[in-house]
Coordinates of C-alpha atoms in Angstrom, one line a residue:
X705 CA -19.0 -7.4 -17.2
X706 CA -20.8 -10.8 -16.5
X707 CA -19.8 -11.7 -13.3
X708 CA -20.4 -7.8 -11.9
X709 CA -23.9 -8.6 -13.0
X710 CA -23.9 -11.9 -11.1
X711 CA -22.3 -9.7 -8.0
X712 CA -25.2 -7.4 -8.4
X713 CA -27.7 -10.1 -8.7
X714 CA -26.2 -11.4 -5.3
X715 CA -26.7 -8.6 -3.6
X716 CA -30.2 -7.6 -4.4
X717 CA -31.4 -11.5 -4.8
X718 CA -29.9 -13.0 -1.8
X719 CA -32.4 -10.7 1.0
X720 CA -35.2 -11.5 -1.1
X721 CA -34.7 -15.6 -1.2
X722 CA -33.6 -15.8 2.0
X723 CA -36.8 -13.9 3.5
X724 CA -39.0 -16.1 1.1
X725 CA -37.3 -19.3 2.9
X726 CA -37.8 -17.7 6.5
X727 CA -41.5 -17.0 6.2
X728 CA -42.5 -20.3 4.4
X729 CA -40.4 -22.0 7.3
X730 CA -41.9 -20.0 10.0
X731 CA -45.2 -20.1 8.6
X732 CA -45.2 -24.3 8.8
X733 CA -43.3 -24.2 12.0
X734 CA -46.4 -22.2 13.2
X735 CA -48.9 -25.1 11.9
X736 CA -46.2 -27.9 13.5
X737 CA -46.0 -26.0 16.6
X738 CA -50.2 -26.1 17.3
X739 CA -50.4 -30.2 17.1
X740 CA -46.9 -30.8 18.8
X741 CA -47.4 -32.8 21.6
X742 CA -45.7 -32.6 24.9
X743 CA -44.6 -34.4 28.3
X744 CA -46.2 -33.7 31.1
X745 CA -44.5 -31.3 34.2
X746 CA -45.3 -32.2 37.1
X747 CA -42.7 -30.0 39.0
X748 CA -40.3 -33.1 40.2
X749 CA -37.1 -32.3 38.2
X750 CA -35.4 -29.9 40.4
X751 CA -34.6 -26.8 38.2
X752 CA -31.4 -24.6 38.6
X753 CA -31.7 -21.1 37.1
X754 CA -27.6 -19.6 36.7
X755 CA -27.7 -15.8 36.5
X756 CA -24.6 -14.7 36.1
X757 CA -24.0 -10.9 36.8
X758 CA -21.1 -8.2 36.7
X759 CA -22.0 -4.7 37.4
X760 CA -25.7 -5.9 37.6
X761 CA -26.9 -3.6 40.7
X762 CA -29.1 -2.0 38.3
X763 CA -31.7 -5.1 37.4
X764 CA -30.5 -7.8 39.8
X765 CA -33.6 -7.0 41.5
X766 CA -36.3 -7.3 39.2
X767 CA -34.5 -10.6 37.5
X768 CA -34.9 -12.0 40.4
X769 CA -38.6 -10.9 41.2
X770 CA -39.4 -12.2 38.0
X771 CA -38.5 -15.7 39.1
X772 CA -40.2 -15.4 42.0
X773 CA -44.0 -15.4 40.1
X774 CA -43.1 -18.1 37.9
X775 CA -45.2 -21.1 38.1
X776 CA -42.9 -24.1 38.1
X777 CA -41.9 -24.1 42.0
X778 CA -39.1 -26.9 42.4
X779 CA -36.3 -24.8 41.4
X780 CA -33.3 -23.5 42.9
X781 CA -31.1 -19.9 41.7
X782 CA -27.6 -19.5 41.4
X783 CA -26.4 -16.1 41.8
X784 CA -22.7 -15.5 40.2
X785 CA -20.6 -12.4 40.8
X786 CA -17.8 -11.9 38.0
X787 CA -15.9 -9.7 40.3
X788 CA -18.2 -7.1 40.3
X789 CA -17.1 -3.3 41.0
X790 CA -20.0 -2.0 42.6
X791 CA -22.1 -3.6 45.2
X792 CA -24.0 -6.4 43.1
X793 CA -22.2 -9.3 45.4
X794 CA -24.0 -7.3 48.3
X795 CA -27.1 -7.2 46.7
X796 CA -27.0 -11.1 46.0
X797 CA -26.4 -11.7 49.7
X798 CA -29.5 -9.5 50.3
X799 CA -31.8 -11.3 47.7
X800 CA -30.4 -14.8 49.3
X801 CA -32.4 -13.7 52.7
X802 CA -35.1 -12.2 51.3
X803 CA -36.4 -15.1 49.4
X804 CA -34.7 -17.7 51.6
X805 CA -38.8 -18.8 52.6
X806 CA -39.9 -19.2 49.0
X807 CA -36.7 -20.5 47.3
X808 CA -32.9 -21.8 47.6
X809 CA -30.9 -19.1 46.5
X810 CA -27.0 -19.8 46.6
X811 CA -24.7 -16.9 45.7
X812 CA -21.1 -17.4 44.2
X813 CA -18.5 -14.7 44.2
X814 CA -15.2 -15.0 41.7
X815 CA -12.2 -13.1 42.5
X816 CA -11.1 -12.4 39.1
X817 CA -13.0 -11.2 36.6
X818 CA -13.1 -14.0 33.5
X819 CA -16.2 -13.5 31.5
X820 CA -19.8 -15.0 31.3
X821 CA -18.3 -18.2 30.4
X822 CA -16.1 -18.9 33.4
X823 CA -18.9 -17.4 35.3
X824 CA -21.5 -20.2 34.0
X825 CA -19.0 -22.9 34.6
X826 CA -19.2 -21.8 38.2
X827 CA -22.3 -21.8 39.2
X828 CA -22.7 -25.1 37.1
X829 CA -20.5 -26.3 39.9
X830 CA -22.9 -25.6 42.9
X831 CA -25.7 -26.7 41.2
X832 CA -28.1 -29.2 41.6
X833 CA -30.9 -29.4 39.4
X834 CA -31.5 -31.6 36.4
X835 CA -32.5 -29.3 34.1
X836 CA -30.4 -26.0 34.0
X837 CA -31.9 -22.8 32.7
X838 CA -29.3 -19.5 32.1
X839 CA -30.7 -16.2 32.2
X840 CA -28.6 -12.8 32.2
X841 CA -29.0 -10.6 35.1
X842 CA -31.1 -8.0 33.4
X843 CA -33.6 -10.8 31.3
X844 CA -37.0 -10.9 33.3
X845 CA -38.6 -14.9 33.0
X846 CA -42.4 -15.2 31.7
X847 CA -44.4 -16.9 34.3
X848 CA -44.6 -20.0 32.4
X849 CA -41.4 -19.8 31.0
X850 CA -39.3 -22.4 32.8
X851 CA -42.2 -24.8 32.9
X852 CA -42.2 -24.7 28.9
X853 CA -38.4 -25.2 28.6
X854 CA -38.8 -28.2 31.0
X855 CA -41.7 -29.6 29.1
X856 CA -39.4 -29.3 25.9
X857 CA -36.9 -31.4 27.3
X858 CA -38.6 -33.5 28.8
X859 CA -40.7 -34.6 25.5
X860 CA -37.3 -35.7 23.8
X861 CA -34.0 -37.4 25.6
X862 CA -31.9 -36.4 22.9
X863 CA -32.3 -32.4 23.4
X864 CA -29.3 -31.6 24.8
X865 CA -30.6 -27.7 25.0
X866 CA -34.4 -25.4 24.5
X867 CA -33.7 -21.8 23.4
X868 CA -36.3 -19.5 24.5
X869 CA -37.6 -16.3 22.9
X870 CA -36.4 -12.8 24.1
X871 CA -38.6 -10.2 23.7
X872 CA -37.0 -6.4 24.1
X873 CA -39.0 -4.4 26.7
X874 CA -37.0 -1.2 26.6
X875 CA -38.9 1.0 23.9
X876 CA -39.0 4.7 25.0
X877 CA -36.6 5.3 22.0
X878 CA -36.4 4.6 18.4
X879 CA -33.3 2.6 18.2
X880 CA -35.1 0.2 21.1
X881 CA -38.3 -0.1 19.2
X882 CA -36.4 -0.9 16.0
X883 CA -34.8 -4.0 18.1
X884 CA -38.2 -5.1 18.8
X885 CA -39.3 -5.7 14.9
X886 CA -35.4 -7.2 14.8
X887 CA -36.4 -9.8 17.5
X888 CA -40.2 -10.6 16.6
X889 CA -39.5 -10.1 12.7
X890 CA -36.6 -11.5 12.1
X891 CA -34.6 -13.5 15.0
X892 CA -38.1 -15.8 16.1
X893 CA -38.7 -16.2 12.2
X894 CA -35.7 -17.4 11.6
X895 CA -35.2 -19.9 14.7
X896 CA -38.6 -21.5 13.7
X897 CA -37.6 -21.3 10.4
X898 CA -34.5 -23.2 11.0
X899 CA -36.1 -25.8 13.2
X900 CA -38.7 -26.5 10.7
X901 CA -36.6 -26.4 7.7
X902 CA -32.9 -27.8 9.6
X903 CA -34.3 -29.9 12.7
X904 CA -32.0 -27.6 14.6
X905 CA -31.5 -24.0 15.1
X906 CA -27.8 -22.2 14.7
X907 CA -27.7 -20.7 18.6
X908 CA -28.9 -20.9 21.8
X909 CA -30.1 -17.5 22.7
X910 CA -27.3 -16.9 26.5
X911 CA -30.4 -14.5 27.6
X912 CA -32.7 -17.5 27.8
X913 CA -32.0 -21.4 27.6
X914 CA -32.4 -24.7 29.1
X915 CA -30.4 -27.4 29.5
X916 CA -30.4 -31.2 29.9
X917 CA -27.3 -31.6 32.9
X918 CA -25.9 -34.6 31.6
X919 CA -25.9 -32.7 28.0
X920 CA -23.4 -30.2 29.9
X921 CA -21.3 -32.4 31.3
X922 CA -21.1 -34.3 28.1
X923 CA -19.8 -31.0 26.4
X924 CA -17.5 -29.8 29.5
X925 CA -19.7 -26.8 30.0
X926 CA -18.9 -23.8 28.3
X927 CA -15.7 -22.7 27.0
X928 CA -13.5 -19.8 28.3
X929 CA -11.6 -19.0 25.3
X930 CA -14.5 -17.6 23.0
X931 CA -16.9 -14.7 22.3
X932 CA -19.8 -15.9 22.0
X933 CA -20.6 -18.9 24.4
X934 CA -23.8 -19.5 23.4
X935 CA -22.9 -20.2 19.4
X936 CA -20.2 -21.7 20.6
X937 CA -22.2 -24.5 22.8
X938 CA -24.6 -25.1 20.4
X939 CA -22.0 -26.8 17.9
X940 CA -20.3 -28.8 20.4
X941 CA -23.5 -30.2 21.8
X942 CA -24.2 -30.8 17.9
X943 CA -21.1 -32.8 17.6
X944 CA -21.7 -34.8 20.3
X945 CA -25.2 -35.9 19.3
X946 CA -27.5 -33.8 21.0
X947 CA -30.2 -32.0 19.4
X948 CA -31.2 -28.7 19.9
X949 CA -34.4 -27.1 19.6
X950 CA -36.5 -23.9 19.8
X951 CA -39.2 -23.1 22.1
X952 CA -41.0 -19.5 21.3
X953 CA -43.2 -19.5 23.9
X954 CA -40.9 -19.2 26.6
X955 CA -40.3 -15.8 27.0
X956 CA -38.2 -13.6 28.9
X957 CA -38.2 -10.0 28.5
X958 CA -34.7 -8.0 27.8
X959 CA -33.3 -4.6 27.7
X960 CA -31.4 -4.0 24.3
X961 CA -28.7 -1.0 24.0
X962 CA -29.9 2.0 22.9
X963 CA -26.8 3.7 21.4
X964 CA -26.0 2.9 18.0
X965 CA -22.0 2.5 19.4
X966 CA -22.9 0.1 21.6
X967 CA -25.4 -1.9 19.3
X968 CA -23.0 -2.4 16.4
X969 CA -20.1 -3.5 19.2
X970 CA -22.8 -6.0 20.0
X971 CA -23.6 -7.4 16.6
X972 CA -20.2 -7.7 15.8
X973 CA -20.0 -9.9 18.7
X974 CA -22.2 -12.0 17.2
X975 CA -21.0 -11.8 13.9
X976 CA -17.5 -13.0 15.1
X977 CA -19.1 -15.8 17.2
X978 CA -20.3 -17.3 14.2
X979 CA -16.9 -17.0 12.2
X980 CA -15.2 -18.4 15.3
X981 CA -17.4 -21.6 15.2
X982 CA -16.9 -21.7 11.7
X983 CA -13.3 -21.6 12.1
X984 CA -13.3 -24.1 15.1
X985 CA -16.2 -26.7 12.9
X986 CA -15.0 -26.7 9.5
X987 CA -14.6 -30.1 9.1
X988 CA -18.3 -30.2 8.7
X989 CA -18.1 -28.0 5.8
X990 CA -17.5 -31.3 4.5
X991 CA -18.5 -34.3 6.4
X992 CA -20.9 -32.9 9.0
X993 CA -24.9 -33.3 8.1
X994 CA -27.2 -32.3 6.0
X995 CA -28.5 -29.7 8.2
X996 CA -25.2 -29.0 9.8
X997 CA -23.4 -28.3 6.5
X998 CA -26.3 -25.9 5.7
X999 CA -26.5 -24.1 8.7
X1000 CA -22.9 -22.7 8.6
X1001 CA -22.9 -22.3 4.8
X1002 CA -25.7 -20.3 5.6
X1003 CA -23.3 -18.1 7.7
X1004 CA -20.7 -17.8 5.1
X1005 CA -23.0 -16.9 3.0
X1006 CA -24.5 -14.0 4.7
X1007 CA -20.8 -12.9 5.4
X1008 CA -20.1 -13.0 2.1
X1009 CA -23.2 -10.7 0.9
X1010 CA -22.0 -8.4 3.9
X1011 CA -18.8 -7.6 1.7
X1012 CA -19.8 -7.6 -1.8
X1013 CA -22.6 -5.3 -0.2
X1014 CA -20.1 -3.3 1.6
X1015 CA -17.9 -2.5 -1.8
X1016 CA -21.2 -2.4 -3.9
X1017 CA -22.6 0.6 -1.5
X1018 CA -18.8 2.6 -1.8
X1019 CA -19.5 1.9 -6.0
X1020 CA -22.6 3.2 -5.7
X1021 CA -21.9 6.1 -3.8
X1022 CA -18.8 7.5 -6.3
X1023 CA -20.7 6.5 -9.1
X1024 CA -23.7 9.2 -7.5
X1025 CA -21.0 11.9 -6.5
X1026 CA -19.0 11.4 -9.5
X1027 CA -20.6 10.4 -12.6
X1028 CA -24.3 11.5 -11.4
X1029 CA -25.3 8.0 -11.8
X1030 CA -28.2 6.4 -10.3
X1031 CA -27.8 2.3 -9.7
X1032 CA -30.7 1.1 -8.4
X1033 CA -33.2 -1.2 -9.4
X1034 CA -36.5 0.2 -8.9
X1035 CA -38.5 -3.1 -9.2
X1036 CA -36.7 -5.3 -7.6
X1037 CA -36.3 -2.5 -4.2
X1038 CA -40.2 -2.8 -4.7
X1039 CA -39.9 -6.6 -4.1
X1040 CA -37.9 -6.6 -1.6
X1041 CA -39.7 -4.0 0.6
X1042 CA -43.0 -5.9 0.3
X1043 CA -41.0 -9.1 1.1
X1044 CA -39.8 -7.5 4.0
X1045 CA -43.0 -5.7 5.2
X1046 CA -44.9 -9.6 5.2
X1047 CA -42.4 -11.2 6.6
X1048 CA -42.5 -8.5 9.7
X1049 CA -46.3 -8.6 9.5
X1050 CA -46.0 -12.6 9.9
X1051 CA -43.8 -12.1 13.0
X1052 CA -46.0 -9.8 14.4
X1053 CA -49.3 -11.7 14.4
X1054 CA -47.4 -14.6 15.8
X1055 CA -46.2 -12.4 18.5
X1056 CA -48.8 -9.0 19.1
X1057 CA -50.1 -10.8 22.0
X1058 CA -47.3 -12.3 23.7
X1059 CA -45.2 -9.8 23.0
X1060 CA -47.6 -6.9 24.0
X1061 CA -47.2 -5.0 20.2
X1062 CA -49.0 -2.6 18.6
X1063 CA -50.0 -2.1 15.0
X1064 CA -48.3 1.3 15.7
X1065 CA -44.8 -0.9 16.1
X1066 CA -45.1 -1.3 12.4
X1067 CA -44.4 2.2 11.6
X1068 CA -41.4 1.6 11.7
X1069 CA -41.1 -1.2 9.1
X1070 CA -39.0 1.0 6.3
X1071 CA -36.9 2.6 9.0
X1072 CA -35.7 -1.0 9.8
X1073 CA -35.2 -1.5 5.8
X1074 CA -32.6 1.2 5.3
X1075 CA -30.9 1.7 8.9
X1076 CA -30.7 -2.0 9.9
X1077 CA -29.6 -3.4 7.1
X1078 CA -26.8 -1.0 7.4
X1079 CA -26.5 -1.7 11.6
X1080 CA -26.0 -5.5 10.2
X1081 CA -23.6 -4.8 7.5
X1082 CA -21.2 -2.4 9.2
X1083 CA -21.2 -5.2 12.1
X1084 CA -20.3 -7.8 9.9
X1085 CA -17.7 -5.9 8.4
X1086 CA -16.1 -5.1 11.7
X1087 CA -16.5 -8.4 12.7
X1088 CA -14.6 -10.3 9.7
X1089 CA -11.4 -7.5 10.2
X1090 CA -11.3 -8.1 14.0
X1091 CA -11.1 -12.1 13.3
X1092 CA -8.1 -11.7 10.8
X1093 CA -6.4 -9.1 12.7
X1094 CA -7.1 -9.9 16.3
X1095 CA -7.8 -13.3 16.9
X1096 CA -7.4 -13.5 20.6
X1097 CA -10.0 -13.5 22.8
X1098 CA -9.6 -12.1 26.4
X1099 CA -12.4 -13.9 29.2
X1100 CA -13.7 -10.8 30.2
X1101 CA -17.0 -8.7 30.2
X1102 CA -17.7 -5.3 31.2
X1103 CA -21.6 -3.9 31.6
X1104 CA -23.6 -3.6 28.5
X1105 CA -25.9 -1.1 27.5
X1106 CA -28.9 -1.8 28.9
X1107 CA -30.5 0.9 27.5
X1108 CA -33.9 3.4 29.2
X1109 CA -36.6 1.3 30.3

């Protein structure tokens, strides 16, 4: 029938165009990028760096050695404990005294458990600086990282927020290594794809960004009540007339999970996050921007492709085990493979150096194709039934996986 063939073109079609858009985007963001002039930092804007932690005795440490070597010196760190259970308020207490000749550390412990959120809003509280930078507890800051999120700023009045560029640094296993391509291939393509194309990106990233203070307090901080703060800010800043931009060359390093489980709970995180502010924005759908309207029917979009996908891979399947029938499209896999492999090979010469990659890293290419895409797809799927089944939201977090260095 007609519109099963429209469903089918969908399915295959909508990777392919979407990939095309990415690469030209990131491709002219690339030549933007290289002429883009920017304020000059002279280090007099005090800095505060939030690090909010629970459970974080692991790689409290090295987060905060990491700040230590950066090169912009007039900053001060905020330590938060969500109510930790093991001794990561004690280790806060430690690192207060141990850097207490090179930098202000100021440690703030919560009673209660009530998410990253909450836990932001805190140590917003005790703050000082006039640029605000939020890091997670295990994210390890490029030495010229804060200075290049200041510099941002800085250049334009109306950026209410900078996202930076996470790089994964856990890649001792396969699963880790395929996160890398994810970030350098696909999540930094389409950022500067987005702020090329949009003027604006869809999300901060919560394991690197800076802020503009009176952009916070404009917003009221970030909100308790849902899962992903750092969609979730992005939009409100959005509708109060900020801007917000990408910077990819400040870099932090991360640690991604390394157990499928705990990945897919992850990316259906996300995937909620952006059906939540969806939910929460959709008068937009009609009367927001240009680039507002596009940016979130980009999302239902991609949600949508996630479910036709989802019952087009079950068709496929009983139409193999069942009728022996084969139902793919030889040529048009072929396109979207080499689509795939140049926009990967795009990320990666934008990244090899900063990122520390290999051409070996590239191996791994069709791997990503046919596992990823699948990673994605379950999480989506997960994500649209737990936001029509369960839509409350409780303010907690527990430790993620971190992964094997």
């Amino acid at each position: 029938m007609w519109f099963l063939d429209i469903i089918n073109d969908f399915i295959i079609g909508y990777p392919i165009v979407v990939s095309a858009i990415w690469i030209v985007g990131a491709l002219y963001c690339n030549i933007y990028h290289r002429s883009e002039k920017f304020a000059k930092v002279d280090g007099s804007e005090l800095v505060s760096i939030l690090v909010p932690a629970h459970n974080e005795s692991d790689t409290l440490n090295e987060a905060i050695s990491a700040i230590s070597n950066i090169d912009y010196k007039n900053f001060e760190v905020v330590l938060i404990d969500d109510k930790s259970d093991d001794d990561t308020l004690d280790i806060m207490y430690k690192l207060q005294k141990q850097y207490a000749s090179q930098f202000k550390i100021k440690v703030v412990p919560i009673a209660v458990n009530q998410g990253k959120a909450n836990a932001m809003n805190e140590g917003f509280k005790v703050s000082e600086g006039k640029y605000v930078v939020g890091i997670d507890s295990d994210s390890l800051l490029a030495r010229n990282s804060v200075t290049e999120l200041v510099k941002t700023l800085k250049t334009n009045p109306k950026l209410g927020a900078v996202a930076g560029k996470p790089v994964v640094r856990n890649r001792t296993t396969v699963l880790g290594r395929l996160q890398l391509l994810e970030y350098i291939g696909v999540i930094d393509i389409i950022k500067k794809a987005q702020s090329y194309l949009y003027g604006r990106i869809n999300t901060v990233s919560g394991v690197i960004v800076g802020f503009r203070r009176e952009a916070l307090e404009d917003v009221g901080g970030w909100h308790t009540d849902v899962i992903t703060e750092d969609i979730d800010i992005t939009w409100r800043m959005y509708r109060k007339g900020w801007s917000v931009s990408y910077q990819p060359t400040a870099i932090c390093w991360i640690l991604v999970p390394e157990n499928t489980r705990n990945l897919i709970k992850q990316r259906r995180r996300w995937a909620r996050g952006g059906m939540e502010v969806i939910a929460k924005n959709k008068d937009l759908l009609l009367h927001g921007s240009i680039t507002q309207k596009a940016l979130m029917y980009e999302t239902i979009i991609s949600s949508t492709w996630a479910v036709l996908t989802a019952l087009s891979t079950i068709s496929y399947f009983f139409n193999l085990l069942l009728i022996h029938e084969v139902q793919l499209d030889g040529d048009v896999l072929l396109v979207l493979i080499i689509v795939s492999i140049l926009q990967f090979f795009i990320g990666f010469y934008g990244s090899h150096e900063t990122a520390l990659l290999s051409f070996v890293d590239l191996l791994l290419i069709p791997a990503y194709i046919v596992y990823y895409w699948m990673v994605n797809l379950i999480s989506c799927i997960l994500a649209l039934v737990s936001f029509f089944l369960d839509p409350e939201n409780v303010g907690t977090w527990s430790s993620p996986d971190r992964g094997v260095k």
